[in-house]
Tab-separated table of C-alpha atoms in Angstrom:
chain	number	residue	atom	x	y	z
A	131	UNK	CA	57.863	62.854	120.315
A	132	UNK	CA	61.045	64.860	119.676
A	133	UNK	CA	60.039	68.201	121.235
A	134	UNK	CA	63.006	70.582	121.034
A	135	UNK	CA	66.172	69.270	119.425
A	136	UNK	CA	69.527	71.015	119.557
A	137	UNK	CA	72.539	70.248	117.423
A	138	UNK	CA	75.368	69.774	118.055
A	139	UNK	CA	75.505	68.499	121.637
A	140	UNK	CA	79.163	69.388	122.120
A	141	UNK	CA	81.599	71.619	120.286
A	142	UNK	CA	85.076	72.970	120.808
A	143	UNK	CA	86.083	76.125	118.952
A	144	UNK	CA	89.218	78.151	118.752
A	145	UNK	CA	89.059	81.865	119.401
A	146	UNK	CA	87.921	83.669	116.272
A	147	UNK	CA	86.179	80.716	114.671
A	148	UNK	CA	82.518	80.850	113.775
A	149	UNK	CA	79.715	78.376	114.201
A	150	UNK	CA	75.949	78.004	114.148
A	151	UNK	CA	73.833	76.203	116.698
A	152	UNK	CA	70.604	74.768	115.377
A	153	UNK	CA	67.386	74.458	117.315
A	154	UNK	CA	64.380	72.641	115.876
A	155	UNK	CA	60.965	72.165	117.452
A	156	UNK	CA	58.116	70.038	116.187
A	157	UNK	CA	55.352	71.415	118.416
A	158	UNK	CA	54.348	74.289	116.121
A	159	UNK	CA	55.300	76.776	118.831
A	160	UNK	CA	55.275	80.457	117.983
A	161	UNK	CA	58.003	81.523	120.396
A	162	UNK	CA	61.587	80.389	120.534
A	163	UNK	CA	64.448	81.427	122.774
A	164	UNK	CA	68.177	80.995	123.226
A	165	UNK	CA	69.590	80.987	126.756
A	166	UNK	CA	73.084	80.469	128.053
A	167	UNK	CA	73.869	78.852	131.378
A	168	UNK	CA	77.025	79.668	133.282
A	169	UNK	CA	78.033	78.451	136.752
A	170	UNK	CA	76.448	80.560	139.470
A	171	UNK	CA	74.603	82.723	136.929
A	172	UNK	CA	71.466	80.763	136.204
A	173	UNK	CA	70.096	81.024	132.682
A	174	UNK	CA	70.329	84.282	130.793
A	175	UNK	CA	68.366	85.134	127.680
A	176	UNK	CA	70.457	85.828	124.575
A	177	UNK	CA	67.876	86.349	121.833
A	178	UNK	CA	64.313	85.336	121.245
A	179	UNK	CA	61.733	85.189	118.481
A	180	UNK	CA	57.988	85.676	118.603
A	181	UNK	CA	57.398	84.315	115.148
A	182	UNK	CA	58.855	83.386	111.801
A	183	UNK	CA	61.025	86.169	110.433
A	184	UNK	CA	61.204	88.124	113.698
A	185	UNK	CA	63.919	88.217	116.333
A	186	UNK	CA	64.706	90.382	119.349
A	187	UNK	CA	67.564	90.895	121.788
A	188	UNK	CA	67.526	89.464	125.243
A	189	UNK	CA	69.673	90.181	128.256
A	190	UNK	CA	73.085	89.195	126.829
A	191	UNK	CA	72.947	89.519	122.999
A	192	UNK	CA	76.448	90.821	122.260
A	193	UNK	CA	78.561	88.519	120.117
A	194	UNK	CA	75.585	86.498	118.880
A	195	UNK	CA	73.225	86.658	115.940
A	196	UNK	CA	70.053	84.713	115.311
A	197	UNK	CA	67.693	83.903	112.490
A	198	UNK	CA	64.225	82.417	112.300
A	199	UNK	CA	63.581	81.748	108.609
A	200	UNK	CA	61.229	78.868	109.353
A	201	UNK	CA	58.799	78.613	112.234
A	202	UNK	CA	60.280	75.364	113.461
A	203	UNK	CA	63.938	76.451	113.421
A	204	UNK	CA	65.879	79.021	115.417
A	205	UNK	CA	69.580	79.421	114.654
A	206	UNK	CA	72.173	80.955	116.950
A	207	UNK	CA	75.371	82.160	115.339
A	208	UNK	CA	78.736	83.089	116.745
A	209	UNK	CA	80.672	85.042	114.122
A	210	UNK	CA	83.964	85.267	116.020
A	211	UNK	CA	84.003	83.055	119.091
A	212	UNK	CA	85.599	84.297	122.304
A	213	UNK	CA	86.535	82.362	125.474
A	214	UNK	CA	83.806	84.301	127.310
A	215	UNK	CA	81.286	82.447	125.165
A	216	UNK	CA	82.243	79.132	126.710
A	217	UNK	CA	78.927	78.030	128.143
A	218	UNK	CA	76.028	75.633	127.905
A	219	UNK	CA	73.428	76.892	125.452
A	220	UNK	CA	69.771	76.003	125.764
A	221	UNK	CA	67.077	76.511	123.205
A	222	UNK	CA	63.449	76.670	124.299
A	223	UNK	CA	60.052	77.131	122.737
A	224	UNK	CA	56.593	78.025	123.931
A	225	UNK	CA	53.149	78.591	122.513
A	226	UNK	CA	50.472	81.201	123.063
A	227	UNK	CA	47.003	79.917	123.800
A	228	UNK	CA	44.151	82.207	124.755
A	229	UNK	CA	46.564	84.884	125.878
A	230	UNK	CA	48.665	82.666	128.106
A	231	UNK	CA	52.032	81.314	127.172
A	232	UNK	CA	52.759	77.694	127.801
A	233	UNK	CA	55.722	76.755	129.960
A	234	UNK	CA	58.999	76.730	128.109
A	235	UNK	CA	60.029	73.427	126.572
A	236	UNK	CA	63.806	73.143	126.601
A	237	UNK	CA	66.237	71.258	124.427
A	238	UNK	CA	68.975	69.191	126.038
A	239	UNK	CA	71.622	71.835	125.647
A	240	UNK	CA	74.830	72.387	123.674
A	241	UNK	CA	78.096	72.492	125.572
A	242	UNK	CA	80.444	74.912	123.824
A	243	UNK	CA	84.069	75.423	124.747
A	244	UNK	CA	86.115	78.206	123.194
A	245	UNK	CA	89.868	77.883	123.635
B	209	UNK	CA	63.066	95.348	135.871
B	210	UNK	CA	62.172	91.903	137.039
B	211	UNK	CA	64.476	89.965	139.315
B	212	UNK	CA	64.529	86.545	140.936
B	213	UNK	CA	66.642	85.826	143.990
B	214	UNK	CA	67.494	82.366	145.201
B	215	UNK	CA	69.613	83.150	148.230
B	216	UNK	CA	70.480	79.523	148.967
B	217	UNK	CA	73.177	78.259	146.617
B	218	UNK	CA	73.720	74.732	147.907
B	219	UNK	CA	71.687	72.556	150.241
B	220	UNK	CA	72.613	69.101	151.464
B	221	UNK	CA	70.153	66.849	153.286
B	222	UNK	CA	69.878	63.223	154.245
B	223	UNK	CA	67.276	61.128	152.519
B	224	UNK	CA	63.762	61.385	154.004
B	225	UNK	CA	64.389	64.864	155.348
B	226	UNK	CA	62.073	67.668	154.263
B	227	UNK	CA	63.709	70.580	152.468
B	228	UNK	CA	62.466	74.005	151.401
B	229	UNK	CA	63.944	75.954	148.525
B	230	UNK	CA	63.391	79.684	148.752
B	231	UNK	CA	62.539	82.061	145.926
B	232	UNK	CA	61.974	85.804	146.193
B	233	UNK	CA	60.998	87.879	143.196
B	234	UNK	CA	60.700	91.516	142.204
B	235	UNK	CA	58.333	92.886	139.592
B	236	UNK	CA	56.374	96.047	138.897
B	237	UNK	CA	53.617	94.226	137.070
B	238	UNK	CA	50.391	93.066	138.637
B	239	UNK	CA	50.154	90.181	136.177
B	240	UNK	CA	53.041	87.784	136.151
B	241	UNK	CA	53.897	84.099	136.191
B	242	UNK	CA	56.224	82.158	138.437
B	243	UNK	CA	57.889	78.878	137.571
B	244	UNK	CA	60.078	76.186	139.035
B	245	UNK	CA	62.369	74.085	136.855
B	246	UNK	CA	64.523	71.133	137.823
B	247	UNK	CA	67.879	70.359	136.227
B	248	UNK	CA	69.089	66.860	137.161
B	249	UNK	CA	72.728	65.828	136.693
B	250	UNK	CA	71.919	64.721	133.154
B	251	UNK	CA	71.510	68.401	132.285
B	252	UNK	CA	68.030	68.768	130.837
B	253	UNK	CA	65.584	71.304	132.225
B	254	UNK	CA	62.334	69.882	133.505
B	255	UNK	CA	59.279	72.046	134.065
B	256	UNK	CA	57.720	71.535	137.516
B	257	UNK	CA	55.075	74.196	138.042
B	258	UNK	CA	53.684	77.514	136.845
B	259	UNK	CA	51.706	79.939	138.984
B	260	UNK	CA	50.002	83.156	137.905
B	261	UNK	CA	49.882	86.195	140.138
B	262	UNK	CA	46.152	85.945	140.698
B	263	UNK	CA	46.234	82.441	142.083
B	264	UNK	CA	47.702	82.353	145.577
B	265	UNK	CA	46.375	78.924	146.378
B	266	UNK	CA	49.158	76.633	147.454
B	267	UNK	CA	49.673	73.512	145.424
B	268	UNK	CA	50.696	69.996	146.312
B	269	UNK	CA	51.837	67.360	143.875
B	270	UNK	CA	52.933	64.179	145.575
B	271	UNK	CA	55.995	65.002	147.663
B	272	UNK	CA	56.249	68.474	146.143
B	273	UNK	CA	54.445	71.541	147.429
B	274	UNK	CA	54.618	75.220	146.615
B	275	UNK	CA	53.838	78.190	148.841
B	276	UNK	CA	53.058	81.404	146.962
B	277	UNK	CA	52.822	84.552	149.093
B	278	UNK	CA	52.361	87.858	147.293
B	279	UNK	CA	52.729	89.794	150.548
B	280	UNK	CA	56.358	88.707	150.793
B	281	UNK	CA	56.956	88.221	147.039
B	282	UNK	CA	57.960	84.650	147.629
B	283	UNK	CA	57.310	81.369	145.860
B	284	UNK	CA	58.923	78.653	147.949
B	285	UNK	CA	59.214	75.001	147.040
B	286	UNK	CA	59.158	72.186	149.589
B	287	UNK	CA	60.145	68.588	149.002
B	288	UNK	CA	58.796	66.234	151.636
B	289	UNK	CA	60.645	63.037	152.482
B	290	UNK	CA	63.448	63.805	150.035
B	291	UNK	CA	64.960	61.071	147.898
B	292	UNK	CA	68.323	60.707	146.189
B	293	UNK	CA	66.600	61.229	142.835
B	294	UNK	CA	65.675	64.732	143.974
B	295	UNK	CA	69.342	65.712	143.733
B	296	UNK	CA	69.425	68.442	141.107
B	297	UNK	CA	69.721	72.154	140.509
B	298	UNK	CA	66.399	73.905	140.983
B	299	UNK	CA	65.597	77.176	139.273
B	300	UNK	CA	62.864	79.630	140.091
B	301	UNK	CA	61.817	81.904	137.238
B	302	UNK	CA	59.539	84.871	136.583
B	303	UNK	CA	57.702	86.027	133.492
B	304	UNK	CA	56.114	89.462	133.557
B	305	UNK	CA	54.233	89.345	130.272
B	306	UNK	CA	51.685	86.809	129.183
B	307	UNK	CA	51.707	87.922	125.615
B	308	UNK	CA	54.002	88.244	122.673
B	309	UNK	CA	57.208	89.107	124.490
B	310	UNK	CA	56.902	86.677	127.344
B	311	UNK	CA	60.309	85.499	128.443
B	312	UNK	CA	61.658	84.080	131.641
B	313	UNK	CA	64.054	85.639	134.106
B	314	UNK	CA	65.772	82.909	136.093
B	315	UNK	CA	67.283	82.878	139.523
B	316	UNK	CA	70.813	81.557	139.873
B	317	UNK	CA	69.641	78.150	140.991
B	318	UNK	CA	69.927	76.033	144.130
B	319	UNK	CA	71.965	72.850	144.079
B	320	UNK	CA	70.247	70.223	146.193
B	321	UNK	CA	72.162	67.138	147.233
B	322	UNK	CA	70.256	64.327	148.893
B	323	UNK	CA	72.526	61.793	150.599
B	324	UNK	CA	71.406	58.220	151.191
């Protein structure tokens, strides 16, 4: 009963370093999303995917790239980390049934600090 | 563009008090979905409720109740007889599209503290 799993849970990067956050879901959901949460800002959508091999930009996509090579995985990459990318990152997934999307199922988050 | 406003940022109550969390939304669509999520101190996001724009019937689930009013574009959440375990950040969210590009716009969240 894993649901949505994010790895790693915590990470500290130096400015300019790169890293990839992995999101895996075992619910066969079509849609996957990456959000970032910052104090007083709520959650903001970075990128999302409506299916394997497709991705799209969300509200705050700059500085991030994503890939969805397999239906169950959605990767978020930071090519050159900046202190402004210090945040908590949440992955989520949802399914489409009879024209209605299910509520988002969230992972437990990745806390990233860029120094 | 869609927008969700949670004007209250922090609320503190004493256990057993009732508390209402306000949510006001903006959308141009006639079909949309409204959500409430809870984020306890442990950090995970817990789905509480989803409402579609065609269903204005209020809902009650135990101590939780939701009041959806299209006339005022509000979807307020009331906790009756609050408990310490209700302490969390609560997010209201809006989704304009039911189909392929459905994605949530979140409010900034309300931090609820329930004191014993």
